[in-house]
Coordinates of C-alpha atoms in Angstrom, one line a residue:
X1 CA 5.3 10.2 9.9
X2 CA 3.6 11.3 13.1
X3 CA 0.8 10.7 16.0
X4 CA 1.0 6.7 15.0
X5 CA -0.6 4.0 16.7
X6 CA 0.3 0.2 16.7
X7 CA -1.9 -2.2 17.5
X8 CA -0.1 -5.7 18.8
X9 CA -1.2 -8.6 20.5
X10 CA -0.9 -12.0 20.2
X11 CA -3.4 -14.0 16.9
X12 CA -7.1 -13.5 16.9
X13 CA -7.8 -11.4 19.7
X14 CA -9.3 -8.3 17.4
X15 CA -6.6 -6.4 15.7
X16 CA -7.5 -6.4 12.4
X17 CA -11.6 -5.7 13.7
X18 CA -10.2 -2.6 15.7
X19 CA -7.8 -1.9 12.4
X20 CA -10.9 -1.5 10.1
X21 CA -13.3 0.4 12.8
X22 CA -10.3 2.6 13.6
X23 CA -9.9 3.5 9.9
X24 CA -13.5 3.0 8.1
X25 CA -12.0 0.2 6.1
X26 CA -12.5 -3.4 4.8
X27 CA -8.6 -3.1 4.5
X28 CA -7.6 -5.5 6.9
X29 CA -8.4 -9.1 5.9
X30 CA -10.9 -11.0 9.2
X31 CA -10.9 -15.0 9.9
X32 CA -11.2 -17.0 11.9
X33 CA -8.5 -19.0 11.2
X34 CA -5.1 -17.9 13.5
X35 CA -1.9 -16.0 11.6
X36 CA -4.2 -14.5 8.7
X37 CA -2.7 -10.7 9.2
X38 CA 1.5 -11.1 8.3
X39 CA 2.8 -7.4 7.4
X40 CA 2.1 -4.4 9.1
X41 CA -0.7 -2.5 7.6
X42 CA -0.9 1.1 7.4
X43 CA -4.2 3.2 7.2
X44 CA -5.5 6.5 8.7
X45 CA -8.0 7.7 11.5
X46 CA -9.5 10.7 13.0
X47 CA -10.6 11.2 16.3
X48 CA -11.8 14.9 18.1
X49 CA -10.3 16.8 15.0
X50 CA -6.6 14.9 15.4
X51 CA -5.2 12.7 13.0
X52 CA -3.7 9.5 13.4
X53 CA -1.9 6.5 11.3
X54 CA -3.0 2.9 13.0
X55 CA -0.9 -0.4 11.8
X56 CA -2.1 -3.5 12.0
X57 CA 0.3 -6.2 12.6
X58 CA 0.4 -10.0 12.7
X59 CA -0.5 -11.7 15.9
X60 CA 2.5 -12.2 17.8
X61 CA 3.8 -15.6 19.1
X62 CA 6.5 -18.3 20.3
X63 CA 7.0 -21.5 20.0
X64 CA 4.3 -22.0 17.0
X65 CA 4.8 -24.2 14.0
X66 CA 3.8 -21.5 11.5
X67 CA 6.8 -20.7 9.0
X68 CA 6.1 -17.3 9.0
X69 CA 6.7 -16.3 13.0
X70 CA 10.6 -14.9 12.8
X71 CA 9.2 -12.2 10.3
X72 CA 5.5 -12.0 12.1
X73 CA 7.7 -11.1 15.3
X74 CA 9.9 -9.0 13.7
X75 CA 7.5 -6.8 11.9
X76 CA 5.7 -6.2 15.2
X77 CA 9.0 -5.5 16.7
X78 CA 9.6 -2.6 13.8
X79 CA 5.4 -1.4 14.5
X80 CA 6.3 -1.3 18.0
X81 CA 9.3 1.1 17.0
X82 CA 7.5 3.3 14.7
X83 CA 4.5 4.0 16.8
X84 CA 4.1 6.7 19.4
X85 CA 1.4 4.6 20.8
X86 CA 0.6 1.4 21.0
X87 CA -2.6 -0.7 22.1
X88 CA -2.0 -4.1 23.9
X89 CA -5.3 -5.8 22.7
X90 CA -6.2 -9.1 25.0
X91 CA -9.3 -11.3 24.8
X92 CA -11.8 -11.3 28.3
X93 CA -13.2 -14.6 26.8
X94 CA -9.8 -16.3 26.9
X95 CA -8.3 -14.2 29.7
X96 CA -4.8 -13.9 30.7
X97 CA -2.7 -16.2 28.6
X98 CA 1.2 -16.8 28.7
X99 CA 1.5 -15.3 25.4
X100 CA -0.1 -12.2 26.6
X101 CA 2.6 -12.3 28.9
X102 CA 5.2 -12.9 26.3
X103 CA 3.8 -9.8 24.3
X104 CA 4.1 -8.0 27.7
X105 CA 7.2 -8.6 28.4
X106 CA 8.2 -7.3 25.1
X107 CA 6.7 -4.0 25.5
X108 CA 8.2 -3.4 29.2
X109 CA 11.3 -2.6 27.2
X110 CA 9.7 -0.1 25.4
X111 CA 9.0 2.2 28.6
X112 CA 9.3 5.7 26.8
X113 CA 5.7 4.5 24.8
X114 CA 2.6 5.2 25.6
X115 CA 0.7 2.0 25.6
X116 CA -3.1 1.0 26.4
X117 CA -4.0 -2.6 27.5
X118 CA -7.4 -3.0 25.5
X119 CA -9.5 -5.7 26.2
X120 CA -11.1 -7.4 23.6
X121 CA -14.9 -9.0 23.5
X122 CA -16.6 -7.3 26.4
X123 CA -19.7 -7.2 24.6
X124 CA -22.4 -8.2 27.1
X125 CA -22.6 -7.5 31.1
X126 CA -22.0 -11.1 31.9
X127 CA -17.9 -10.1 30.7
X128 CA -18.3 -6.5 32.5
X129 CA -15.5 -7.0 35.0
X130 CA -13.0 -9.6 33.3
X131 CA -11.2 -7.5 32.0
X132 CA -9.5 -6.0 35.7
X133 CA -7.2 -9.4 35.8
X134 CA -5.0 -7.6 32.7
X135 CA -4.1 -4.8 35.6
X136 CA -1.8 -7.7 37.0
X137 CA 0.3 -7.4 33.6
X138 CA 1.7 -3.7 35.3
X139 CA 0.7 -1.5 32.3
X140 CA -1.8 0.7 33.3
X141 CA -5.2 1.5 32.6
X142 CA -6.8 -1.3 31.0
X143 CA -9.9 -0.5 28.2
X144 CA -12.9 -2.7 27.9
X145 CA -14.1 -2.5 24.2
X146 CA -16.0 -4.6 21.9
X147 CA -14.0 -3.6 18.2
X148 CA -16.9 -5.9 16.5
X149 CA -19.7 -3.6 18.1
X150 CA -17.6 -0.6 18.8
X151 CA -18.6 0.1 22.4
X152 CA -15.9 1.1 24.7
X153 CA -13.7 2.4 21.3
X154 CA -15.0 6.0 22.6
X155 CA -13.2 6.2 25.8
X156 CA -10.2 4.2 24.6
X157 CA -9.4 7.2 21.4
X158 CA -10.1 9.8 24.1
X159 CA -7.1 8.9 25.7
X160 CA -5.3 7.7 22.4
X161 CA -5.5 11.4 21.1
X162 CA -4.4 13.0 24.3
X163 CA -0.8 12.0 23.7
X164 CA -1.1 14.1 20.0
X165 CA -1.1 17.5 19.2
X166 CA -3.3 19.0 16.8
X167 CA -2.1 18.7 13.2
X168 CA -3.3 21.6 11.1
X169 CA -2.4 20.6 7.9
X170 CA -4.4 18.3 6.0
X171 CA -3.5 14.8 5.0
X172 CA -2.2 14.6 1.2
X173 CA -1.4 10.5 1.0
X174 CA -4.9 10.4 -0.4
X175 CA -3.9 12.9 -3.4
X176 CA -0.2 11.3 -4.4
X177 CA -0.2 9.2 -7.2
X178 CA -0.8 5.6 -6.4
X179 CA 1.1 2.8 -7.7
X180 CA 0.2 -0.7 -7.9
X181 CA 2.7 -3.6 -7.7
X182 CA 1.2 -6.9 -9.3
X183 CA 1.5 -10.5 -10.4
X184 CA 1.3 -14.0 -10.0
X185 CA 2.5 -15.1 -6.7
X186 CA 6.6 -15.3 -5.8
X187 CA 7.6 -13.2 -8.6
X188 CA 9.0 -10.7 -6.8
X189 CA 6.6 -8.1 -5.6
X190 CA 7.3 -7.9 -1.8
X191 CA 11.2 -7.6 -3.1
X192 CA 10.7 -5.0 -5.2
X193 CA 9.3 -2.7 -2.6
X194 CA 11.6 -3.5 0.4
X195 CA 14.4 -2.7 -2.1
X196 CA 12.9 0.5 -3.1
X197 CA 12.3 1.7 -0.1
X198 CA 15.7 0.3 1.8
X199 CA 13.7 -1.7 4.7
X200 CA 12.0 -4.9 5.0
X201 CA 8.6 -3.4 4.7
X202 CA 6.6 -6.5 3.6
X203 CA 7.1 -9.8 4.3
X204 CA 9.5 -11.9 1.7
X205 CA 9.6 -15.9 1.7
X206 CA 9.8 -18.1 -1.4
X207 CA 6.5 -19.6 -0.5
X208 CA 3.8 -18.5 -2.6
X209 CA 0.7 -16.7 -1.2
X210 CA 3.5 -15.0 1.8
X211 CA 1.5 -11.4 1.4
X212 CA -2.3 -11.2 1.7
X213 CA -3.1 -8.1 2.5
X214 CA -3.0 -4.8 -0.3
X215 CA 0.4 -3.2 1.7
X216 CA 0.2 0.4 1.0
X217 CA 3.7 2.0 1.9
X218 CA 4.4 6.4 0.8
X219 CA 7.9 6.6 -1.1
X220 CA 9.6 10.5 -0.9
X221 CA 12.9 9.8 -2.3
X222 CA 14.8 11.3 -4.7
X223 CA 12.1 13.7 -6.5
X224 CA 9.4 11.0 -5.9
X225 CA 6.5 11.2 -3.8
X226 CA 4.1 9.0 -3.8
X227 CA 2.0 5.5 -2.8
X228 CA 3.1 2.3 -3.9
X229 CA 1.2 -0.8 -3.0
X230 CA 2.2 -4.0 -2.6
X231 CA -0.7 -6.7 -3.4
X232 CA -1.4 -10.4 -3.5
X233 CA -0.5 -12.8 -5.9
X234 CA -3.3 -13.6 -8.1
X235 CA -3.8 -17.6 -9.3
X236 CA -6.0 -18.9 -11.7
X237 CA -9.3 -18.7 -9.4
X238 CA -9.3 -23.1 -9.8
X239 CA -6.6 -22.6 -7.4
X240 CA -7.8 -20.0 -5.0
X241 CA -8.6 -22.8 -2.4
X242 CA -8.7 -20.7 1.1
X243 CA -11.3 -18.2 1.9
X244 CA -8.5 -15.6 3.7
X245 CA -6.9 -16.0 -0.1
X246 CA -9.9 -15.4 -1.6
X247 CA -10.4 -12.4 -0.1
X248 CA -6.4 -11.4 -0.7
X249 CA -7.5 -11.7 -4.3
X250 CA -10.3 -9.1 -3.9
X251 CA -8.1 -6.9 -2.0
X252 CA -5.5 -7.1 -4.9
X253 CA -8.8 -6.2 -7.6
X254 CA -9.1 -3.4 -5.4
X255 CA -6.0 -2.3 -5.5
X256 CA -6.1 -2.2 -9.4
X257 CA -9.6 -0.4 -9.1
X258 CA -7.8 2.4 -6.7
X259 CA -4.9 2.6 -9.0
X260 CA -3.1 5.2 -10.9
X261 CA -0.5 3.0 -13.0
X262 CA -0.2 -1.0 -11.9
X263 CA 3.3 -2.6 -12.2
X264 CA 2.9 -6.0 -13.5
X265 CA 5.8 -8.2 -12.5
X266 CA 6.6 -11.5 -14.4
X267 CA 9.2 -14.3 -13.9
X268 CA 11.8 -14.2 -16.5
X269 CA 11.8 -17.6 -16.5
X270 CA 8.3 -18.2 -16.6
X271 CA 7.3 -15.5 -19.5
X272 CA 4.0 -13.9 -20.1
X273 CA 1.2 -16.5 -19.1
X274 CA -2.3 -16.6 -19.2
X275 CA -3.2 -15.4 -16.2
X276 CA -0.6 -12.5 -16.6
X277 CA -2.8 -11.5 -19.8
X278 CA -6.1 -11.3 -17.3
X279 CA -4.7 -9.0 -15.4
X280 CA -2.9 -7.1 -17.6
X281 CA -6.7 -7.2 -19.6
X282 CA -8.3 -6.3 -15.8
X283 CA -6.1 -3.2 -15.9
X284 CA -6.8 -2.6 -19.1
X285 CA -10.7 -2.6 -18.3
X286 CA -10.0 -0.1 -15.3
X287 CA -8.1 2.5 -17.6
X288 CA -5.1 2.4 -15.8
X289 CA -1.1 2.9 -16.6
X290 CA 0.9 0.0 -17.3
X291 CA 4.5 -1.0 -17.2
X292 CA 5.7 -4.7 -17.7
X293 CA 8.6 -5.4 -15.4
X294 CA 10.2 -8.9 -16.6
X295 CA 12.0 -10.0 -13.2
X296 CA 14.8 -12.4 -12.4
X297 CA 16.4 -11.6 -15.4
X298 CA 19.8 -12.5 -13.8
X299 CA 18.7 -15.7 -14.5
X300 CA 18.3 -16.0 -18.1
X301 CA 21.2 -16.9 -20.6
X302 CA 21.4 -14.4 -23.1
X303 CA 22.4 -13.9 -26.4
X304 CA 22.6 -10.9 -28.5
X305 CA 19.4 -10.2 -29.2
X306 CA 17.5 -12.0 -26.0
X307 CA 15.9 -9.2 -24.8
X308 CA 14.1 -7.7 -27.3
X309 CA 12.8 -11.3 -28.9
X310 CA 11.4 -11.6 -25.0
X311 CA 9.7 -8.2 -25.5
X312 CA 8.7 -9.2 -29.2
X313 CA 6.8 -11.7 -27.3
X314 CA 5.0 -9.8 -24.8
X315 CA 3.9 -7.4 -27.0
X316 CA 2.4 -10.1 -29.7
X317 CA 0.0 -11.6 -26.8
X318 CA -0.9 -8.1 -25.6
X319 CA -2.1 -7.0 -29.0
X320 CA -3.1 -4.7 -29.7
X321 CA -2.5 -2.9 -27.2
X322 CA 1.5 -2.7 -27.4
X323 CA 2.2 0.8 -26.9
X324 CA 4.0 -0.8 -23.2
X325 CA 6.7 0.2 -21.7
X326 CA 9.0 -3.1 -20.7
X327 CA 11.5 -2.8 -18.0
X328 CA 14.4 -6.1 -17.3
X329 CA 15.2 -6.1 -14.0
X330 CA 16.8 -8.0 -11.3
X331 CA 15.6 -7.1 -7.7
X332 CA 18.1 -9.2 -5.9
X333 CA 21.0 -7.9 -7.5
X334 CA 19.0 -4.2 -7.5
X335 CA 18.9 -3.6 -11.3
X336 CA 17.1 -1.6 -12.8
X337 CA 14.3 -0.9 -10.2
X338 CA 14.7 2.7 -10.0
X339 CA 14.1 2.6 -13.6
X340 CA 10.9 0.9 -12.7
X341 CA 9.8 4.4 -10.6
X342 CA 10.7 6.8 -13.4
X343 CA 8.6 4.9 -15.7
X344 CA 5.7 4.7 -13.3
X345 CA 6.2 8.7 -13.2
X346 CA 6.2 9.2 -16.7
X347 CA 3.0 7.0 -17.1
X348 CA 1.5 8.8 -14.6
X349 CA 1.9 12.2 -16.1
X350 CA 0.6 10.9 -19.6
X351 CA -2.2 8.8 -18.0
X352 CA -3.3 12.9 -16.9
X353 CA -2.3 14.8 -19.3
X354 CA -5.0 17.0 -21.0
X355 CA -4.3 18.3 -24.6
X356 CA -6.0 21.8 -25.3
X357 CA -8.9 21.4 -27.8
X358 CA -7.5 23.5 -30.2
X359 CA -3.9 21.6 -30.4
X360 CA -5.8 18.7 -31.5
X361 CA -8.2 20.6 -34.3
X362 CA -4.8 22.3 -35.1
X363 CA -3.1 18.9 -35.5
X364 CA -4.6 16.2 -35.8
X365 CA -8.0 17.2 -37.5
X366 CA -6.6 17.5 -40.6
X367 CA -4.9 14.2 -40.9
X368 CA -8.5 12.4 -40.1
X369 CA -10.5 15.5 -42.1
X370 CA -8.1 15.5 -45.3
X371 CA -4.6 12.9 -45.5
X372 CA -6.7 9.8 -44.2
X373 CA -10.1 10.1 -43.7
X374 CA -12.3 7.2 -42.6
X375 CA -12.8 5.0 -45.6
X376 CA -16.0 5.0 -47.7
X377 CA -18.6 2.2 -45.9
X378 CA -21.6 1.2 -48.4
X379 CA -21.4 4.1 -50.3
X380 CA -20.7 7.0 -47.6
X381 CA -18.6 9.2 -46.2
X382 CA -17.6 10.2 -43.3
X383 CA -16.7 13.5 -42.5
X384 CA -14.7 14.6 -39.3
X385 CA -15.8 18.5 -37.8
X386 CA -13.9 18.4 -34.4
X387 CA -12.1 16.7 -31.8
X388 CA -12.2 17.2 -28.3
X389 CA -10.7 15.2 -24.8
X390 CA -13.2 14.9 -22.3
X391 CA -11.8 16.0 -18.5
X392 CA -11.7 12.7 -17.1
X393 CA -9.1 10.6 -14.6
X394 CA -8.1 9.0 -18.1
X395 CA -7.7 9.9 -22.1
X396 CA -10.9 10.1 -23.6
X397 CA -11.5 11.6 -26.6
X398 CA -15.0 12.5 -28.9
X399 CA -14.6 12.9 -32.3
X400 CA -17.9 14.4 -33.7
X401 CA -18.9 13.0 -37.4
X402 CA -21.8 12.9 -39.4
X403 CA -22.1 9.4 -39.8
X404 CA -20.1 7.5 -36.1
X405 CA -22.2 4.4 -37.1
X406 CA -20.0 3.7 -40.3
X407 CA -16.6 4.4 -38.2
X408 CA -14.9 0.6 -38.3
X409 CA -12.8 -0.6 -35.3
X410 CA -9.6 -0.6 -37.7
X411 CA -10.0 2.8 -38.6
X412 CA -10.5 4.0 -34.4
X413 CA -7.6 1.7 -33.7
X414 CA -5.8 3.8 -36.6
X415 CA -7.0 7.2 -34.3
X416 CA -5.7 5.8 -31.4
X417 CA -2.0 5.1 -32.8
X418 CA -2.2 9.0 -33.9
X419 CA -2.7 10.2 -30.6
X420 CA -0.3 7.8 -29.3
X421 CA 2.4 8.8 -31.5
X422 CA 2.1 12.9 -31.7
X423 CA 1.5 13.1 -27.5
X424 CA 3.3 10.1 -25.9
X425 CA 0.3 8.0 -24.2
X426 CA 3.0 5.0 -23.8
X427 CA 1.6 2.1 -21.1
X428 CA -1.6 4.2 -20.4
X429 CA -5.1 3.0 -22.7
X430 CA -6.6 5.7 -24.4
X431 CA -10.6 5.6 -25.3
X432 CA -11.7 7.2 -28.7
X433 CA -15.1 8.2 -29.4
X434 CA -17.5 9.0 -32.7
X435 CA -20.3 11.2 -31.9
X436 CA -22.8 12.3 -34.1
X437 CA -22.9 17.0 -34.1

């Protein structure tokens, strides 16, 4: 990556405010409530024809008694080394604080970076000069903005983009295939990733709830190329309590909305529960890819046949849509995960296939036309004159009758095995259609 910008600071002075303004996003959770932002966040920005990456990172601090400060520290720390610039964001309504020193300490040792002291909440005139007691922290020019309002922002990118040089070719992150990691909480998500991509990426802890934000992270390894997204856990909503986990439950719907295939992880131990079959059904709704990943499966006594009666099972309460692909891994002891990407690929090249018109009139017409025609409803027919698949993100396909009123569900379920079968839509749902011509 290149021409990237951190911004650090310590909690609730304005990161995540600047975050979303800096990227035209709701991406970056806002509250209140101190410690809410926990991985670094990735997006993109555009200022005077250059182009930028911005992470957001956790607010940084000593001494606390939150459980998660080690890892918010050290994902600053790995921000901090990533960026080519970073912005030192302070609050003018709390003014100089000994964590801002702390933080400013930090980034003396980073001397060969460009960084901008930006201070936070000068919104009115009665704040217009508290910001110059930040010049005593020795770091240079220091930026008056308001990241709620946007004034100030302006001047501050002006001298952001100065440090970059123009980039002529156009950002493609937006056209790679995107794929979704999801699931209950703790079962493995955040593990998964970090493992994939050989770094501690997201944050892992065995508490539930650890990531809120939707963690988008680009993965060009090994023939692969493309976004894979780390997401939320989602509860039952009776036990979505917090607002900031409320809202980590939105950005996870999101996530599945934006979508190409959606990896949903499962606890070996646990199985295939209820809230498991709403999201698989949620991606199901949103037309997406789907692969099953069973997880922890290190930790399951097995006998011969252990697996596949565990598969039996998922696809008995995901009926009837079963055509799933069903991966066992274990992501501590690294099994199986890459197995996990080339399933995602292959989903994602069926999910967009597009089969010629006149393959599927050459094909499969005259199984539905002549071997097995819809069956006789009170007294008629239905006849079959042509099939076509509509150009669309996802499989749809018309097939145009004289009578699509007397077309049972049995009988389009029937189509939809066909197509399954002769062109390999595993783990992606395919739509079928009975127009009147």
């Amino acid at each position: 990556m290149t021409n990237i910008v951190a911004i650090v600071g310590r909690p609730n002075v304005g990161k995540s405010t600047l975050f979303n303004r800096l990227t035209n996003t709701r991406n970056a959770i806002i509250h209140e409530e101190e410690g809410v932002t926990r991985d670094r966040h990735y997006g993109h920005s555009e200022w005077n024809g250059k182009k930028f990456s911005v992470i957001d990172t956790g607010g940084y601090i000593v001494g606390s008694e939150d459980k998660f400060e080690k890892e918010i520290r050290n994902q600053v720390e790995l921000a901090i080394e990533e960026a080519d610039v970073i912005i030192f964001m302070v609050d003018v309504k709390d003014g100089l604080t000994a964590l801002d020193e702390n933080v400013a300490a930090m980034l003396r040792k980073n001397a060969s970076k460009k960084i901008y002291v930006v201070a936070n909440k000068s919104d009115n005139t009665a704040r217009a000069n508290d910001h110059l007691e930040f010049y005593s922290l020795g770091l240079g020019d220091v930026f008056p903005v308001s990241s709620i309002n946007g004034s100030g922002t302006g001047e501050l990118l002006d001298a952001v983009v100065s440090n970059f040089a123009s980039v002529d070719e156009e950002n493609t992150d937006d056209e790679l295939p995107k794929i979704a990691v999801i699931g209950r909480p703790n079962v493995g998500k955040s593990s998964l990733i970090n493992a994939l991509i050989g770094q501690n990426r997201n944050i892992v802890t065995d508490i539930s709830g650890t990531t809120r934000d939707s963690i988008h992270s680009r993965y060009n390894l090994y023939g692969f190329d493309f976004m894979i997204i780390d997401t939320a856990g989602i509860r039952k909503k009776g036990k979505v309590t917090e607002d900031v986990e409320f809202y980590s439950v939105m950005r996870s719907i999101r996530s599945i909305e934006m979508a190409d295939v959606c990896v949903l992880m499962i606890d070996a131990k646990e199985g295939l529960e209820s809230q498991d079959i709403n999201l698989f059904s949620l991606v199901q709704r949103n037309n997406k890819g789907i692969i099953v990943v069973v997880n922890k499966w290190d930790l399951i006594e097995k006998e011969t046949n252990t697996h596949k009666e565990f598969e039996r099972r998922i696809r008995e309460k995901t009926a009837p849509f079963t055509d799933i692909p069903v991966i066992f891994t274990s992501v501590l002891n690294k099994q199986r995960i890459f197995k996990v990407l080339e399933t995602a690929k292959q989903v994602y090249e069926a999910r967009k296939q597009q089969i010629p018109t006149s393959v599927l009139n050459d094909q499969l017409l005259p199984i539905v036309k002549e071997i097995n025609p819809p069956p006789a409803y009170k007294g008629k027919y239905v006849k079959i004159k042509y099939i076509m698949q509509l150009k669309t993100a996802y499989p749809q396909f018309v097939f145009y009758c004289n009578l699509p009123q007397y077309v049972r569900d049995d009988y389009k379920r029937f189509v939809e095995n066909k197509l399954r079968e002769m062109f390999n839509f595993t783990g992606v749902p395919v739509t079928v259609y009975f127009r009147n011509k």
